[in-house]
C-alpha atoms as an extended CHARMM CRD file, in Angstrom:
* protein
*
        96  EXT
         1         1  UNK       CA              0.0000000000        0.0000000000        0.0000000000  PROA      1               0.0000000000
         2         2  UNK       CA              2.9670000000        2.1400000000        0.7810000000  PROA      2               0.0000000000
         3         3  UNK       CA              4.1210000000        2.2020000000       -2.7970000000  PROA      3               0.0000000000
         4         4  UNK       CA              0.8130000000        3.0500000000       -4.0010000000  PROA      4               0.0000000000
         5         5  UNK       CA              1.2730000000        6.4060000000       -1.8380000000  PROA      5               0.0000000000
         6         6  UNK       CA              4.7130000000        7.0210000000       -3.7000000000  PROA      6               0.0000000000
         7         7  UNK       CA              3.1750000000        6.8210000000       -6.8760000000  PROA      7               0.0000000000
         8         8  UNK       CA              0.5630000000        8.8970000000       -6.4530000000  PROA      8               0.0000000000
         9         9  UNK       CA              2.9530000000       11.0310000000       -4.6850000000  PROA      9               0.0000000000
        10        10  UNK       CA              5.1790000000       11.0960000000       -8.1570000000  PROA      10              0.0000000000
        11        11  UNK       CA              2.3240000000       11.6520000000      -10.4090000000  PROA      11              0.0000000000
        12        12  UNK       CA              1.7100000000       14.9560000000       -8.1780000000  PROA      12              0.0000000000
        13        13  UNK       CA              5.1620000000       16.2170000000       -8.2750000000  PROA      13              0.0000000000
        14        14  UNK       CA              5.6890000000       15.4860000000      -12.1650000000  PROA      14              0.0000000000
        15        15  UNK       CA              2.2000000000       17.0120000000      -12.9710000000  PROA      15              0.0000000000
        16        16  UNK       CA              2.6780000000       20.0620000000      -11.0410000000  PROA      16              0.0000000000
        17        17  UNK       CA              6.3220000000       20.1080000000      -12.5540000000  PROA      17              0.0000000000
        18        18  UNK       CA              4.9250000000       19.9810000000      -16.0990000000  PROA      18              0.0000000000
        19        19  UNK       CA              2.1640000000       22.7240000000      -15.0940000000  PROA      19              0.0000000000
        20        20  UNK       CA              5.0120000000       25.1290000000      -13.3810000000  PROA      20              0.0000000000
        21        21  UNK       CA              7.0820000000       24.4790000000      -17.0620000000  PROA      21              0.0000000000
        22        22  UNK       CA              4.0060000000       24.9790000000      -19.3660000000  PROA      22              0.0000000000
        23        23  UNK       CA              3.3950000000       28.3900000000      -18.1640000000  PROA      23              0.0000000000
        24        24  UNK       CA              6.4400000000       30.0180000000      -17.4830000000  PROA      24              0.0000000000
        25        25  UNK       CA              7.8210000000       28.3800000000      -21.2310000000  PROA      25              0.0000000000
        26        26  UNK       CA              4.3040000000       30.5740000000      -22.2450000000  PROA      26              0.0000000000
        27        27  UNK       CA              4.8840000000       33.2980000000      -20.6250000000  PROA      27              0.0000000000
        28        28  UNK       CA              8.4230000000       33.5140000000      -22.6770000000  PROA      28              0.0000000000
        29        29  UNK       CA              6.4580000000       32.2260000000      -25.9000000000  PROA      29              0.0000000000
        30        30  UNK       CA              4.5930000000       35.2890000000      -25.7630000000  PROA      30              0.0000000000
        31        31  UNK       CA              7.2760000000       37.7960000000      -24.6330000000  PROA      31              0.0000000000
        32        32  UNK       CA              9.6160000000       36.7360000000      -27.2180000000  PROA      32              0.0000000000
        33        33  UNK       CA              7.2270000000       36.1180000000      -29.9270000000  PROA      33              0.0000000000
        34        34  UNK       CA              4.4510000000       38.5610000000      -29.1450000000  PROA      34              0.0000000000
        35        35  UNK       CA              6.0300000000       41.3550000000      -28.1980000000  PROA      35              0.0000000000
        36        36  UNK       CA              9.0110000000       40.9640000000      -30.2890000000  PROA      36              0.0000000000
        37        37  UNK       CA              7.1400000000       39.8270000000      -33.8960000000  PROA      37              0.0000000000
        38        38  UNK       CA              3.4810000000       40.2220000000      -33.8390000000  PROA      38              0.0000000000
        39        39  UNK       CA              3.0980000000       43.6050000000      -31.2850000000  PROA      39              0.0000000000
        40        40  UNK       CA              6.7890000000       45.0350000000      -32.6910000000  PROA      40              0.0000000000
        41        41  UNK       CA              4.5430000000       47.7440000000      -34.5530000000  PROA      41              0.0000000000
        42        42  UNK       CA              2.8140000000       49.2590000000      -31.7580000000  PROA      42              0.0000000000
        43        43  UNK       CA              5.4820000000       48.6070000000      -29.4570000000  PROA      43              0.0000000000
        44        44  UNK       CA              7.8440000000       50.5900000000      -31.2170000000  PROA      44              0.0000000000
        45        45  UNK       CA              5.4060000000       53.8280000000      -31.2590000000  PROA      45              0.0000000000
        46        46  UNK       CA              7.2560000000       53.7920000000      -27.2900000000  PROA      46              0.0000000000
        47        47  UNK       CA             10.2370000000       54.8260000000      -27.1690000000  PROA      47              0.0000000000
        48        48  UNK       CA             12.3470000000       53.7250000000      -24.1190000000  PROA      48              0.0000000000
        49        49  UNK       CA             16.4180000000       55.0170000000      -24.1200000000  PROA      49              0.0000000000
        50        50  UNK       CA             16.4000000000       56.3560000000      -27.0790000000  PROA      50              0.0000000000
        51        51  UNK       CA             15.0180000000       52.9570000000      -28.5110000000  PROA      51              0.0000000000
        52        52  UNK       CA             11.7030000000       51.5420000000      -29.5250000000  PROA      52              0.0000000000
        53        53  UNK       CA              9.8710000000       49.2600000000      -27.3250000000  PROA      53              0.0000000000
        54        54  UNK       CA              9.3010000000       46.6840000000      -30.1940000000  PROA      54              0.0000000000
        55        55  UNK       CA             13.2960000000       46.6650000000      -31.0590000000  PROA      55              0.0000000000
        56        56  UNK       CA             14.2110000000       46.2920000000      -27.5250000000  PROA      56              0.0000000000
        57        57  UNK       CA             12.3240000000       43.2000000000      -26.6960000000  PROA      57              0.0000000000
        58        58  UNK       CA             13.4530000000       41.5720000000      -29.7550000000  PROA      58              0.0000000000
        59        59  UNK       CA             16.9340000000       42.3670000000      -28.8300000000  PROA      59              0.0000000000
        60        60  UNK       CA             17.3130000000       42.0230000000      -24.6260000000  PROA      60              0.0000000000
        61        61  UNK       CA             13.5820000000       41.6810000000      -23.3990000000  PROA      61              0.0000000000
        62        62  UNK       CA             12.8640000000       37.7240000000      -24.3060000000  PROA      62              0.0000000000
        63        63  UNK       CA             16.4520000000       37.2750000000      -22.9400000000  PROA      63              0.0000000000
        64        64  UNK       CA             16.3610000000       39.0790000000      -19.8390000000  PROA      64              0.0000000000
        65        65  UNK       CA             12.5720000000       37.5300000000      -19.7960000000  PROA      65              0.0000000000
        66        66  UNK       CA             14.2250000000       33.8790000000      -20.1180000000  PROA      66              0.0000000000
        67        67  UNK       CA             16.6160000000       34.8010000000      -17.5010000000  PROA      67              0.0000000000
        68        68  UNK       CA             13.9400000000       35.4230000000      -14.9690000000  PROA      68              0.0000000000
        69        69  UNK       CA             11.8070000000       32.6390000000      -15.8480000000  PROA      69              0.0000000000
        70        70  UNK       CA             15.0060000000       30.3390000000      -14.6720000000  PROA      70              0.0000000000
        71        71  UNK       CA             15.7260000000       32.3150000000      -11.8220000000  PROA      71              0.0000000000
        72        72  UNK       CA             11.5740000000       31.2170000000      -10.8740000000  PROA      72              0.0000000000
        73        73  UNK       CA             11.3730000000       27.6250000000      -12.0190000000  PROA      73              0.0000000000
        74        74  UNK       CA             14.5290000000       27.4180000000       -9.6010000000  PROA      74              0.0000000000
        75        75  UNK       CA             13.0050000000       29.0220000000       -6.5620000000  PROA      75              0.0000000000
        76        76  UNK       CA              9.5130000000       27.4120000000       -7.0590000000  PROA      76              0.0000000000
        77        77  UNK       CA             11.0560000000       23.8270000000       -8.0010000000  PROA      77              0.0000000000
        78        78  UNK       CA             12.6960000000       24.4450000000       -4.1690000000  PROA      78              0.0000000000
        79        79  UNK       CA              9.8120000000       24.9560000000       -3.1180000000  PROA      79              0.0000000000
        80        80  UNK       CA              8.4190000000       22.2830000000       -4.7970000000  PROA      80              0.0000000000
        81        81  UNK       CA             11.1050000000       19.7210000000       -3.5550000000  PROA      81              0.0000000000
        82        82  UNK       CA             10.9480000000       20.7420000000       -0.2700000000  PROA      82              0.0000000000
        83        83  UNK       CA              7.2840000000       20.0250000000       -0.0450000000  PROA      83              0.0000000000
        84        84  UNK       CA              7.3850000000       16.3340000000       -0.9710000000  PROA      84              0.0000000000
        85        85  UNK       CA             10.4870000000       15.4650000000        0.6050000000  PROA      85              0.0000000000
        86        86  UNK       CA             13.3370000000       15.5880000000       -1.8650000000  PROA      86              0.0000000000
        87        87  UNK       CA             16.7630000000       16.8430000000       -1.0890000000  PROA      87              0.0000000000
        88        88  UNK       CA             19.0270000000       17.3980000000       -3.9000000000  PROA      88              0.0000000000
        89        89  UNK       CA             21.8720000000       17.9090000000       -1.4860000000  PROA      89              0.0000000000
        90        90  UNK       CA             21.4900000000       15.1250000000        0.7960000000  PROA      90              0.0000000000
        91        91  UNK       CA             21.2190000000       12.8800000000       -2.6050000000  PROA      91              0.0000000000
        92        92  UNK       CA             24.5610000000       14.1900000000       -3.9850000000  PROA      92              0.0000000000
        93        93  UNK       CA             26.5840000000       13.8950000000       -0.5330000000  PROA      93              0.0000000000
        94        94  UNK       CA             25.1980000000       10.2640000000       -0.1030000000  PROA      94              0.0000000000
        95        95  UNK       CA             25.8190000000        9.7560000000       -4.0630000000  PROA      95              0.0000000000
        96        96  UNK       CA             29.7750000000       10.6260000000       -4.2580000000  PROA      96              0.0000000000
């Protein structure tokens, strides 16, 4: 019965995993490709530095976007670990 518990308990984790990934790889789907190739136009009517809006996130804003997206998945996959147990450091120190 125990192991039924553990799988359920892996389905959970990997689902919620999977949901975290789906919507922070959207969120970047539609920073890099929205607002740098199908909003460019109106986007680039602002004007921020000395450059348009549009330009910019085609250039550094779906990077620095990406960036941030990482940073999140790593905090929230903490987070995520430390609620069902696992403990990536414990694992390596026991591993080498």
């Amino acid at each position: 019965m125990e192991d039924t518990v553990d799988e359920h308990q892996r389905r959970d984790y990997w689902r919620r995993n999977l949901r975290l990934m789906a919507v922070l790889l959207t969120i970047w789907a539609l920073v890099s490709f929205g607002a740098g190739i199908l909003f460019v136009e109106p986007l680039n009517e602002i004007v921020v530095a000395g450059f348009p809006l549009g330009f910019w996130f085609a250039q550094q804003g779906s990077i620095i976007t990406f960036v941030i997206l990482i940073a999140v998945y790593v905090v929230r996959m903490d987070k995520l670990d430390a609620e069902f147990g696992i403990d990536e450091y414990e694992e390596e120190v026991h591993h080498s």
